Short mmCIF file of C-alpha atoms in Angstrom, two decimals:
data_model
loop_
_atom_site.label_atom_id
_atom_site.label_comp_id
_atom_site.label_asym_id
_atom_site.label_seq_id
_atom_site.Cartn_x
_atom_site.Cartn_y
_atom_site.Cartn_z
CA UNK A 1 0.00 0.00 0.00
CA UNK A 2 2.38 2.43 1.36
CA UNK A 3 4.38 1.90 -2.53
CA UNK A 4 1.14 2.45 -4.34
CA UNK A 5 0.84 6.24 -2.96
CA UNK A 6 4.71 6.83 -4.20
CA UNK A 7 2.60 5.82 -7.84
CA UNK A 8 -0.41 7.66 -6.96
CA UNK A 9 1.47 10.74 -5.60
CA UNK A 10 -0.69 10.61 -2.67
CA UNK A 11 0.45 11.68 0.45
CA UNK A 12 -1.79 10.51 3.56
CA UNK A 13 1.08 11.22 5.95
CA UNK A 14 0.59 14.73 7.64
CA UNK A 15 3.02 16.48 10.69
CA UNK A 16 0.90 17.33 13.52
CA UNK A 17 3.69 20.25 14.00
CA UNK A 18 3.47 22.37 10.37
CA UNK A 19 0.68 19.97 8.33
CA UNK A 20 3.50 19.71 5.27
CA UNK A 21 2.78 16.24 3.48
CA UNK A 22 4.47 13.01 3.03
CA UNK A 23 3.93 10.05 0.55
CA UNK A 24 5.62 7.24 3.04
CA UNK A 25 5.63 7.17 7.31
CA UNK A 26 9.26 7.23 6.98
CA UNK A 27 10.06 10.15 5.34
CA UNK A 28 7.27 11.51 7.74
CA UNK A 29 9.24 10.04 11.29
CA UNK A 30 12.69 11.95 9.33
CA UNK A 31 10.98 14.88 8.87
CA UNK A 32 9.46 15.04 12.53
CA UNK A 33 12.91 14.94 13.82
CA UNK A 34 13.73 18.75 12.82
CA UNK A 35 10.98 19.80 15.10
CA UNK A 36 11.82 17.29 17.67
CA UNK A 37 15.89 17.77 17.40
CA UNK A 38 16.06 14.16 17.33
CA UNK A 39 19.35 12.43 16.24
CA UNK A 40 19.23 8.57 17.09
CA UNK A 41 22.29 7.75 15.35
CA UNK A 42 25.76 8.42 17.16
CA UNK A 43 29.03 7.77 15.96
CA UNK A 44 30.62 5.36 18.22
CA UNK A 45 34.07 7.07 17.43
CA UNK A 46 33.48 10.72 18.31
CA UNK A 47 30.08 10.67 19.78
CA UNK A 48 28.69 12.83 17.13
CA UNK A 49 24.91 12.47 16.26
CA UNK A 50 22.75 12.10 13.09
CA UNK A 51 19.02 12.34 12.23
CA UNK A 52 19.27 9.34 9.50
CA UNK A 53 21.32 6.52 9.56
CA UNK A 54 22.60 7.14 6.08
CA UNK A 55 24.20 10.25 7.21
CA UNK A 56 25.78 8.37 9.91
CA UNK A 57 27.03 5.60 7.30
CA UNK A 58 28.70 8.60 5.06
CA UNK A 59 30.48 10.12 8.57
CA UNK A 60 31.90 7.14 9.77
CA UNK A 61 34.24 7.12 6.27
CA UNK A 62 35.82 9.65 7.91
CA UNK A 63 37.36 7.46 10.50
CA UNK A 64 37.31 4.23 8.64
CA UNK A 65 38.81 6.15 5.54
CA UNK A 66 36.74 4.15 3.39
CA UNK A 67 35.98 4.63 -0.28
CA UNK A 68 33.03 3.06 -1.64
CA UNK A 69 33.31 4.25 -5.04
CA UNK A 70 37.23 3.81 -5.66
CA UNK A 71 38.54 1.51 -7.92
CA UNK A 72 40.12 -1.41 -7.28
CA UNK A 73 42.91 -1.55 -9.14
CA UNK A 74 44.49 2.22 -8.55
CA UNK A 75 42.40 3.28 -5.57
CA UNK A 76 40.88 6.32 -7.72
CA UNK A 77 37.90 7.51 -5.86
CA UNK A 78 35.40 7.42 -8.55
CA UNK A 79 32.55 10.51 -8.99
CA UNK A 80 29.67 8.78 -10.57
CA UNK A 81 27.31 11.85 -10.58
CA UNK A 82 28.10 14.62 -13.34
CA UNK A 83 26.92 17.63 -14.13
CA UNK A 84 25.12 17.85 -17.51
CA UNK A 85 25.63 21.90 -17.38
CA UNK A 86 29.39 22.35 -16.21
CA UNK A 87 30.95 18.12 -16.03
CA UNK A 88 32.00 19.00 -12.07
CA UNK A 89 31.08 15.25 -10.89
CA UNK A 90 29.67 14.26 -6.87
CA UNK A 91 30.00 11.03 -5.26
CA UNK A 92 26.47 11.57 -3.93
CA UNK A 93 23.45 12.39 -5.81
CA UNK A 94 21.73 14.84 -3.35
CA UNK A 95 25.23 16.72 -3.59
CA UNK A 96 24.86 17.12 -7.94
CA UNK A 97 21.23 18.00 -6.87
CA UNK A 98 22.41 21.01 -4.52
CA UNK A 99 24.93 22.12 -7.34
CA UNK A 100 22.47 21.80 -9.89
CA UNK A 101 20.69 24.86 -8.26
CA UNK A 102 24.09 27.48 -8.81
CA UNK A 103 22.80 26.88 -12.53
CA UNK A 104 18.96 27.18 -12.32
CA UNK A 105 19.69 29.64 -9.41
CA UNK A 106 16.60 28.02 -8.06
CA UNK A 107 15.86 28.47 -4.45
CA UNK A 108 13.30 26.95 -2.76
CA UNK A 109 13.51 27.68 0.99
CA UNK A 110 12.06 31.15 2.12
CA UNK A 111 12.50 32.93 5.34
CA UNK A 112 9.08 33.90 6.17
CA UNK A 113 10.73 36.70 8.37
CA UNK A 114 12.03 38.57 5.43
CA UNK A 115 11.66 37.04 2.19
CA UNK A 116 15.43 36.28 1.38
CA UNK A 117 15.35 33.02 -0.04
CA UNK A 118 17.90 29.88 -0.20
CA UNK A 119 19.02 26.74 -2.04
CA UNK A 120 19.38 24.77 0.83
CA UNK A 121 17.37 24.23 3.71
CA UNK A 122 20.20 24.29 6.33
CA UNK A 123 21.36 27.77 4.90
CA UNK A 124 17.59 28.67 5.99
CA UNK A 125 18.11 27.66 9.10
CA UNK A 126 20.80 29.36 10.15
CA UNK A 127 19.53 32.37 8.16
CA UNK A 128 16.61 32.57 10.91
CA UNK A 129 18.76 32.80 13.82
CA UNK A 130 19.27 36.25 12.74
CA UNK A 131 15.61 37.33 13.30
CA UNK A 132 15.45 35.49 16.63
CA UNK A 133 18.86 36.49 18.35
CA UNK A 134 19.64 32.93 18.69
CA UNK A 135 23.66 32.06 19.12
CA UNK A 136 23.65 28.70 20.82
CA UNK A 137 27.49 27.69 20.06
CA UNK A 138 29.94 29.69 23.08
CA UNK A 139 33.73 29.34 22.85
CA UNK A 140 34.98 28.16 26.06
CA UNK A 141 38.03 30.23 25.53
CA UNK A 142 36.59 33.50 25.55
CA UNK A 143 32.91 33.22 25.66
CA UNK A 144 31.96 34.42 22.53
CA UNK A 145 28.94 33.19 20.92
CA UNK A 146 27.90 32.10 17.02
CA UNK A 147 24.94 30.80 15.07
CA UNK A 148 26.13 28.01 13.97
CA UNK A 149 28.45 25.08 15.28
CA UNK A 150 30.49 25.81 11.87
CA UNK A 151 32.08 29.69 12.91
CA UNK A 152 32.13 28.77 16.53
CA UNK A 153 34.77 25.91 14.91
CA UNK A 154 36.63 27.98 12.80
CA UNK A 155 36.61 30.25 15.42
CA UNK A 156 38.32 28.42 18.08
CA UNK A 157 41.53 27.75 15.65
CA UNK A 158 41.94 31.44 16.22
CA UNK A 159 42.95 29.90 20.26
CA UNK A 160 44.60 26.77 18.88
CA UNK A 161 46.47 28.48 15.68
CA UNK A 162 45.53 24.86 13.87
CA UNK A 163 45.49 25.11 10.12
CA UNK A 164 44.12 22.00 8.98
CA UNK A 165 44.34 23.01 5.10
CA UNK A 166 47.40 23.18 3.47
CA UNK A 167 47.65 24.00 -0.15
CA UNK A 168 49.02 21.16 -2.37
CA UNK A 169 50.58 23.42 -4.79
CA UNK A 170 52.85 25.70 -2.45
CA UNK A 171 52.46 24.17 1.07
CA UNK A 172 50.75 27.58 2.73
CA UNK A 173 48.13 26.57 5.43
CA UNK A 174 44.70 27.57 6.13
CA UNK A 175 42.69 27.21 9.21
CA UNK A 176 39.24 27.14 7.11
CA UNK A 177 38.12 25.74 3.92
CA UNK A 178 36.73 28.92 2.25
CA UNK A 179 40.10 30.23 2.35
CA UNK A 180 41.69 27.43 1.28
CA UNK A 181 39.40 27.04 -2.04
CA UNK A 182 39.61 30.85 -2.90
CA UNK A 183 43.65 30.34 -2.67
CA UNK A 184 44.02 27.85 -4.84
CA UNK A 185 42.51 30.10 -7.20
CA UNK A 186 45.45 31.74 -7.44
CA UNK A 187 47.69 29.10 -8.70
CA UNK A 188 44.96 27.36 -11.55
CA UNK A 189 43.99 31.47 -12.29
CA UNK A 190 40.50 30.53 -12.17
CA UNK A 191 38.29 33.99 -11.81
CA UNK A 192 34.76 32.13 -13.08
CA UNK A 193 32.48 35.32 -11.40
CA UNK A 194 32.24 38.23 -13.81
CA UNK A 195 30.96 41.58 -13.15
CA UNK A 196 27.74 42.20 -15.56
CA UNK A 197 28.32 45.80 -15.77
CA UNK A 198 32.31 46.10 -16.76
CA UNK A 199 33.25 42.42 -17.47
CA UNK A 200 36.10 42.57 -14.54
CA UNK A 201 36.22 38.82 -13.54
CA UNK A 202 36.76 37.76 -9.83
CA UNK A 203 37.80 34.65 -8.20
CA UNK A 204 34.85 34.30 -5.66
CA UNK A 205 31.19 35.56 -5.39
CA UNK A 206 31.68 37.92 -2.07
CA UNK A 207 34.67 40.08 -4.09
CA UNK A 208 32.20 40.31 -7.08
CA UNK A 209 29.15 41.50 -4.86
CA UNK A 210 31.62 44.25 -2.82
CA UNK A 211 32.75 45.13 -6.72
CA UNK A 212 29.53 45.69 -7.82
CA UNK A 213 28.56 48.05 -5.23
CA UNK A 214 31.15 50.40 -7.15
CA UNK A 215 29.05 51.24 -9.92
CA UNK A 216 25.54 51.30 -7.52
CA UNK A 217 27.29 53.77 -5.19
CA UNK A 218 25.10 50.92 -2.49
CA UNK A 219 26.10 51.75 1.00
CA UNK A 220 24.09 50.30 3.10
CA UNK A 221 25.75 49.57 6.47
CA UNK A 222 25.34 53.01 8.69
CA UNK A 223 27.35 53.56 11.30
CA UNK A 224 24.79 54.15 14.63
CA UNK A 225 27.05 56.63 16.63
CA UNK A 226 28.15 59.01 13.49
CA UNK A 227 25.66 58.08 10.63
CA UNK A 228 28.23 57.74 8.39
CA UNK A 229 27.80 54.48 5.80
CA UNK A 230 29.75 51.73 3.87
CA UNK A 231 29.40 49.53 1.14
CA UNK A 232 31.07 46.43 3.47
CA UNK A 233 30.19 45.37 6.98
CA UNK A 234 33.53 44.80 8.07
CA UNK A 235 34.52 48.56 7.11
CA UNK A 236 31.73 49.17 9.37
CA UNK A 237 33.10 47.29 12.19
CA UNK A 238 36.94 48.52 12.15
CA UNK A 239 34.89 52.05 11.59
CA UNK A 240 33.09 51.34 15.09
CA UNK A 241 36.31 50.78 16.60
CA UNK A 242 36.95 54.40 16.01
CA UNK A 243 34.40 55.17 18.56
CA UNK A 244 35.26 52.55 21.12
CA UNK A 245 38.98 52.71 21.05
CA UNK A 246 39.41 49.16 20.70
CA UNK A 247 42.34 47.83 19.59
CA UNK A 248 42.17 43.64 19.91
CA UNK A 249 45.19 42.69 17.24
CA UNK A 250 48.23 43.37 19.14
CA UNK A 251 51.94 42.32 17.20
CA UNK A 252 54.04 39.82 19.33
CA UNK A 253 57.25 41.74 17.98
CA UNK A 254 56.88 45.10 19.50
CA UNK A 255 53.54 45.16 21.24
CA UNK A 256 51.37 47.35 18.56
CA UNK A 257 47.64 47.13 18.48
CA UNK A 258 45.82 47.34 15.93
CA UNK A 259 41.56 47.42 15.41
CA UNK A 260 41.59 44.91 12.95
CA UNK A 261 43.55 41.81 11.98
CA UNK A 262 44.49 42.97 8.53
CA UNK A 263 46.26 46.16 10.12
CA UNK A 264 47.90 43.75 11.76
CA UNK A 265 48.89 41.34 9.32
CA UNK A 266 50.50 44.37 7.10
CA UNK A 267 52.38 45.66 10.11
CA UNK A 268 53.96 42.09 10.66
CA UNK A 269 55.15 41.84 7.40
CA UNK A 270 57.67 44.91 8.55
CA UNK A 271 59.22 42.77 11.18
CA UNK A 272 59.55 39.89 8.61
CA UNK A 273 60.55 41.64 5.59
CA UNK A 274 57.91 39.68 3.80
CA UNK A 275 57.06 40.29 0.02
CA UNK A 276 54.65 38.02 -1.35
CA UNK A 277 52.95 40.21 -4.29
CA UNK A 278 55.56 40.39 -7.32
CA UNK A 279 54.68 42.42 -10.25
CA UNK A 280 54.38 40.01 -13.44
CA UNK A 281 55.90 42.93 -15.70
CA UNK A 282 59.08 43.97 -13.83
CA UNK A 283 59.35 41.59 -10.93
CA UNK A 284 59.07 44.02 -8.28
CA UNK A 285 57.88 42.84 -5.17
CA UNK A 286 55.38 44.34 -2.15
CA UNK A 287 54.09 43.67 1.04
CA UNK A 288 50.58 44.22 0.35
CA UNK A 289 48.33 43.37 -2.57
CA UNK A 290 46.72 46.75 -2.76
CA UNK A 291 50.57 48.30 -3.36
CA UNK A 292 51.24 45.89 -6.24
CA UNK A 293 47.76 46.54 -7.88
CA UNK A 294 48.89 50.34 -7.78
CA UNK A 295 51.83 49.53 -9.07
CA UNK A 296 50.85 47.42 -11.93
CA UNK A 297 48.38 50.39 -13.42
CA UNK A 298 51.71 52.34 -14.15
CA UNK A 299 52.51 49.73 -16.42
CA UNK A 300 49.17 49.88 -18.11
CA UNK A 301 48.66 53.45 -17.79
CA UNK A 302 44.86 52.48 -16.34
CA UNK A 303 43.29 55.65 -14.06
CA UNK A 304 39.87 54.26 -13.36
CA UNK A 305 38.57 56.18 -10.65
CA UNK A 306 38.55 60.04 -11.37
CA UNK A 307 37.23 62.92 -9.27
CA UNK A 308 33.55 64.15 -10.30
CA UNK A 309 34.30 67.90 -9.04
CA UNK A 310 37.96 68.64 -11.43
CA UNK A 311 38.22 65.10 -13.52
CA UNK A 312 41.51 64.56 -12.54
CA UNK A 313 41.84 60.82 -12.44
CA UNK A 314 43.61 58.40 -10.50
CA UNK A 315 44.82 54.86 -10.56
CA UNK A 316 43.73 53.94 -7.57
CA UNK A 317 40.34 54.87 -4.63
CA UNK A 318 42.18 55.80 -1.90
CA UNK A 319 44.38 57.94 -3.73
CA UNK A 320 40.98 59.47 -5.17
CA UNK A 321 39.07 59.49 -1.54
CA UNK A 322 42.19 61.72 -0.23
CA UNK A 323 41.87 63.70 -3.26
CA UNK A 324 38.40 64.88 -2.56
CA UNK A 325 39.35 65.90 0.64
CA UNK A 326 41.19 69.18 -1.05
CA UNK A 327 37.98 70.08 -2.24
CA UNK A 328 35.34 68.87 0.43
CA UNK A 329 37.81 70.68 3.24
CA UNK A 330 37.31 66.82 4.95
CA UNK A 331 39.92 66.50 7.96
CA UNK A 332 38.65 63.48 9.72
CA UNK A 333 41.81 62.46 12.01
CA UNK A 334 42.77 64.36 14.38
CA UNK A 335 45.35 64.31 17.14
CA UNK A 336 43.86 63.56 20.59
CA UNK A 337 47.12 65.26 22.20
CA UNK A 338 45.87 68.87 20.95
CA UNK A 339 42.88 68.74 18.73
CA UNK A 340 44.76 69.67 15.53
CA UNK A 341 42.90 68.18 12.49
CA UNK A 342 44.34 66.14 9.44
CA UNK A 343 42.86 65.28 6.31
CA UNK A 344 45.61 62.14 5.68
CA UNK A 345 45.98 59.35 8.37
CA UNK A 346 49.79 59.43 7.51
CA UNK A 347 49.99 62.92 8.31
CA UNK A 348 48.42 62.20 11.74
CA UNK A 349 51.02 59.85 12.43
CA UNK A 350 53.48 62.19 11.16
CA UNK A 351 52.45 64.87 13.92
CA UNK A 352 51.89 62.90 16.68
CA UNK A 353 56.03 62.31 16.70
CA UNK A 354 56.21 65.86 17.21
CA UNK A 355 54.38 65.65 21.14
CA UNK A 356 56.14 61.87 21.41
CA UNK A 357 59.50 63.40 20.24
CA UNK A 358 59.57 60.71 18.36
CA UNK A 359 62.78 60.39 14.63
CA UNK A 360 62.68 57.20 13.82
CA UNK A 361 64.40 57.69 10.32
CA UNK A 362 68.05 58.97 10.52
CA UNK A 363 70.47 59.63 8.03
CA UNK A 364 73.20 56.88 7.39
CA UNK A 365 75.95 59.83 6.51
CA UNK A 366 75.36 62.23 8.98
CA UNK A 367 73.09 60.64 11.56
CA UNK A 368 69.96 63.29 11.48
CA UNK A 369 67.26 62.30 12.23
CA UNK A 370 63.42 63.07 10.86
CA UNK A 371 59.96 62.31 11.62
CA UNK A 372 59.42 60.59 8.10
CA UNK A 373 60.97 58.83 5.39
CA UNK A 374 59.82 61.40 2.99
CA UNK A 375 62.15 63.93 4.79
CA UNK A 376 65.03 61.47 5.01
CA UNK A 377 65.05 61.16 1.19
CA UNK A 378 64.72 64.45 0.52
CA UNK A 379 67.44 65.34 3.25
CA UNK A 380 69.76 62.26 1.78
CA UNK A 381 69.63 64.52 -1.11
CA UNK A 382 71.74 66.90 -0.07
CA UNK A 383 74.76 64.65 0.32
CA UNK A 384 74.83 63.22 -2.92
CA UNK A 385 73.73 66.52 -5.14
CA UNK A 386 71.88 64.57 -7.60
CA UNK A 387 69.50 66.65 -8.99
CA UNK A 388 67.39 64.57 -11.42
CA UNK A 389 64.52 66.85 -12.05
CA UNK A 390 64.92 69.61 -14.20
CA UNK A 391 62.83 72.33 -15.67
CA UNK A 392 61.69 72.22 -19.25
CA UNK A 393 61.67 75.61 -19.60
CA UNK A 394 64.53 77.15 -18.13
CA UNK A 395 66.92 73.71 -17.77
CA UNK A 396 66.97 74.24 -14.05
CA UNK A 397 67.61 71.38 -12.03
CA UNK A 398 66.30 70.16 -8.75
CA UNK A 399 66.24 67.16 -6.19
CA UNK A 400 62.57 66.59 -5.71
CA UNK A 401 59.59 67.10 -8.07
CA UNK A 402 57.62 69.41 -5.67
CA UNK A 403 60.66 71.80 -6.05
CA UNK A 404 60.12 71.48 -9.50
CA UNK A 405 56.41 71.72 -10.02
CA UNK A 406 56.56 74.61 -7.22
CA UNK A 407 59.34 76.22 -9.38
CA UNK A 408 57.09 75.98 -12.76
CA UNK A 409 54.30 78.37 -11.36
CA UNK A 410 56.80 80.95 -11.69
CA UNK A 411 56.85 80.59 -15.67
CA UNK A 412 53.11 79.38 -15.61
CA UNK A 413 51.96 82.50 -13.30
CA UNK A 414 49.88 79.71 -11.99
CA UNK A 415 48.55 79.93 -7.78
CA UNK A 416 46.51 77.28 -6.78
CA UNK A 417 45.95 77.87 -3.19
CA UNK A 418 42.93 81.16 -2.81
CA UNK A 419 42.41 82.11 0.59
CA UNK A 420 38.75 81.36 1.45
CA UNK A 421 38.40 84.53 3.77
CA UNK A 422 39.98 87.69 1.14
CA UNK A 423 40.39 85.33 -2.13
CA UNK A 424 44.23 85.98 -2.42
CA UNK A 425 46.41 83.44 -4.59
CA UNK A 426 49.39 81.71 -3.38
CA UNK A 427 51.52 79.59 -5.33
CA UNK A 428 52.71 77.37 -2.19
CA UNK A 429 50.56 75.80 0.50
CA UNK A 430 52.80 76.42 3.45
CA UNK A 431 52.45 80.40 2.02
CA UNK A 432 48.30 80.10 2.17
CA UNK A 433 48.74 78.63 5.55
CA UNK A 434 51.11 81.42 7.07
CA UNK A 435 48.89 83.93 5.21
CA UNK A 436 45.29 82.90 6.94
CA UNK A 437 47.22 83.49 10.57
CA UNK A 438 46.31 87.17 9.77
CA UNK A 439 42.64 85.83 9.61
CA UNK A 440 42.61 83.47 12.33
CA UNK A 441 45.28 85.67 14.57
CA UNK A 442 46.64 82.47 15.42
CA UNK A 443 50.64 82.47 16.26
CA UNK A 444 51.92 79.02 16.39
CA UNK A 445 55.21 79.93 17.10
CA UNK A 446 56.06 80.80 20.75
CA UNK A 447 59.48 81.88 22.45
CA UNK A 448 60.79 79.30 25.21
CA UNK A 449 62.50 82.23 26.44
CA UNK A 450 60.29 84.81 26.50
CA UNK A 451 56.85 83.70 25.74
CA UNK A 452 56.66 85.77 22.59
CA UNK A 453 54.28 84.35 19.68
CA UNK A 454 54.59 84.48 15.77
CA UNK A 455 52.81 83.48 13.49
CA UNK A 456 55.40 82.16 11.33
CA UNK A 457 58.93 80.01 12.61
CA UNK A 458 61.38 82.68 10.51
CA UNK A 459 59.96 85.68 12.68
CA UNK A 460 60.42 83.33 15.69
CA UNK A 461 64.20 82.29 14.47
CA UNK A 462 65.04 85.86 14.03
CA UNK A 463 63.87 87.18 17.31
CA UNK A 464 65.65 84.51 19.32
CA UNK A 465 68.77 85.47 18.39
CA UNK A 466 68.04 88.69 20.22
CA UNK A 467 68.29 86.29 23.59
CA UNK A 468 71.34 84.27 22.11
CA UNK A 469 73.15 87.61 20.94
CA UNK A 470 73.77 86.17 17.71
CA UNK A 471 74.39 87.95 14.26
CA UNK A 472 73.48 87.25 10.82
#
């Protein structure tokens, strides 16, 4: 009887808990089991616990390391179940049935919470512990708590520094699978995602959907103490750690904290010397990826991102986000010593040596010493006399661009820098910034003798030497 209604497509079998349908009492006992939590079957080798017994059979190869479709003869493990679409072939048939899905993009499991729907029903599952808060799965180690037994896993090789995957190709670990696969991308080039809007190709789905956002201008995760927004939630949280000062990555070289493990990662690579991103065209080498992908646009000449208020165009964002700044007025770091603001991160850094006293980069000739390696090459400069920039228009030669491009506005009659208050032209920065003192009446320069203020160093420099006695 109960084979007839598999014929028939009857289903007399109804849960008591939901009312869905079932053809046979079996499926209908299986089925029960998600409401119950059920899992009759344990592994007698770890303990771990199953709803069906066929699951169970499939775990226990694990441990028994068996291979029930290998072949006998060179111990192959054979695929029987292809793909008709792409060839990629599954020892189990409910797997090719899952895959078949990232071709028919069908999705049959809703959250009735929201809408968003899924190809499988477990990705459902844990989907819904969003809307109810749920995070049954605590690390022991430090307490915190995930959705799903999966992260709280992968997690707690953060504690144990395992790395279980290790990459046939080159031997570099990983301590979780996703990482692993999107690695080995690198060696067999694979990039199989495209981007529908500029054909740029990418080697997983998560890079393609942060790419996209590019061309929507999508932000859509706000930040709750500031307002401001971002296209990726984990810019949002190391954004938040802005406002709470916390700094959990700390380097076991020299004690530096960082608010987010890929800080920290880059800083490492300064104790270690570490290059891993070489330039295919030249051979150069970097620390980070971002540096060589900068790097490889001056080969190609490629300046995609350009600024919507002049059009000047760069070859990289960040380079065009601190552009804007020049014309939005944006300083958004500043120094917590004495409130002064900055509109480059660097040039926070920069400043805060000035209260720490801090040179870190002397001179190898003379032993000098300067709050950044900018000013070190400049200064180094001045012991060899090479001059290698030189002035198309009257052949005179200088030992760093901005002397020459500074030097050019004299033929050019070009001044860049308006003063926002009286609308005078300067053709220097540093001569804009001494000239709005008379605005502001601010003097920045004070006598440790005296107590006398200027508002620029020279008149400072000049009137010490009334103190010191010394003449020009």
């Amino acid at each position: 009887i109960e084979h007839q209604t598999v014929n028939t497509e009857e289903k007399p079998y109804s849960c008591s808990e939901c009312g869905k349908r079932f053809n046979q009492k079996s499926n209908l006992v299986l089925h029960q089991r998600t409401h119950t939590g059920e899992k009759p079957y344990s592994c007698s080798e770890c303990g771990k616990c199953f709803k069906q017994k066929s699951h169970l059979a499939v775990h226990q190869r694990i441990h028994t390391g068996e291979k029930p479709f290998s072949c006998s003869e060179c111990g192959k493990w054979e695929k029987p179940y292809s793909c008709s679409e792409c060839g990629k072939c599954f020892n189990r048939k409910s797997n090719l049935a899952l895959h078949h899905r990232i071709h028919t993009d069908e999705k049959l499991y809703s959250c009735s919470d929201c809408g968003k729907c899924f190809k499988q029903k477990s990705h459902l599952a844990v989907h819904r512990k969003i809307h109810t808060g749920e995070k049954p799965f605590s690390c022991s180690e430090c307490g915190k708590c995930f959705i799903n037994k999966a992260d709280l896993i992968k997690h707690q090789r953060n504690h144990t520094g395992e790395k279980p995957y290790s990459c046939s190709e080159c031997g570099k670990c990983f301590n979780n699978k996703s990482n692993f696969v999107l690695h080995q991308t690198i060696h067999t080039g694979e990039k199989p995602y495209s981007c529908s809007e500029c054909g740029k190709c990418f080697n997983n789905k998560t890079a393609l959907v942060k790419h996209e956002k590019t061309h929507t201008g999508e932000k859509p995760f706000s930040c709750s103490e500031c307002g401001k927004c971002f296209n990726r939630k984990s810019n949002l949280a190391v954004h938040q750690k802005n406002h709470t000062g916390e700094k959990p990555y700390s380097c076991s070289e020299c004690g530096k904290c960082f608010n987010n493990k890929a800080a920290l990662l880059k800083h490492e690579k300064i104790h270690t010397g570490e290059k891993p991103f070489s330039c295919s065209e030249c051979g150069k080498r970097f620390n980070r990826k971002s540096n060589l992908v900068s790097h490889q646009s001056t080969h190609s000449g490629e300046k995609p991102f350009s600024c919507t208020e002049c059009g000047k165009c760069f070859n990289n964002k960040v380079s065009l986000v601190k552009h804007e700044r020049i014309h939005t007025g944006e300083k958004p770091f500043s120094c917590s010593e004495c409130g002064k603001h900055f509109n480059r991160k660097s040039n926070l850094a920069v400043h805060q040596r000035i209260h720490m006293e801090e040179k870190p980069f002397s001179c190898s000739e003379c032993g000098k010493c300067f709050y950044n390696k900018v000013a070190l090459v400049k200064h180094e400069k001045t012991h060899t006399e090479e001059k290698p920039f030189s002035c198309s228009e009257c052949e005179k030669r200088f030992n760093q661009k901005s002397n020459l491009v500074t030097h050019q506005r004299i033929h050019t009659g070009e001044k860049p820098f308006s003063c926002a208050e009286c609308e005078k032209c300067f053709t220097r920065k540093s001569h804009i910034a001494a000239h709005q003192r008379i605005h502001t009446g601010e003097r920045p320069y004070s006598c440790a003798q005296c107590e006398k203020s200027f508002t620029q160093k020279s008149n400072l420099l000049a009137h010490q030497r009334i103190h010191t006695g010394e003449k020009l």
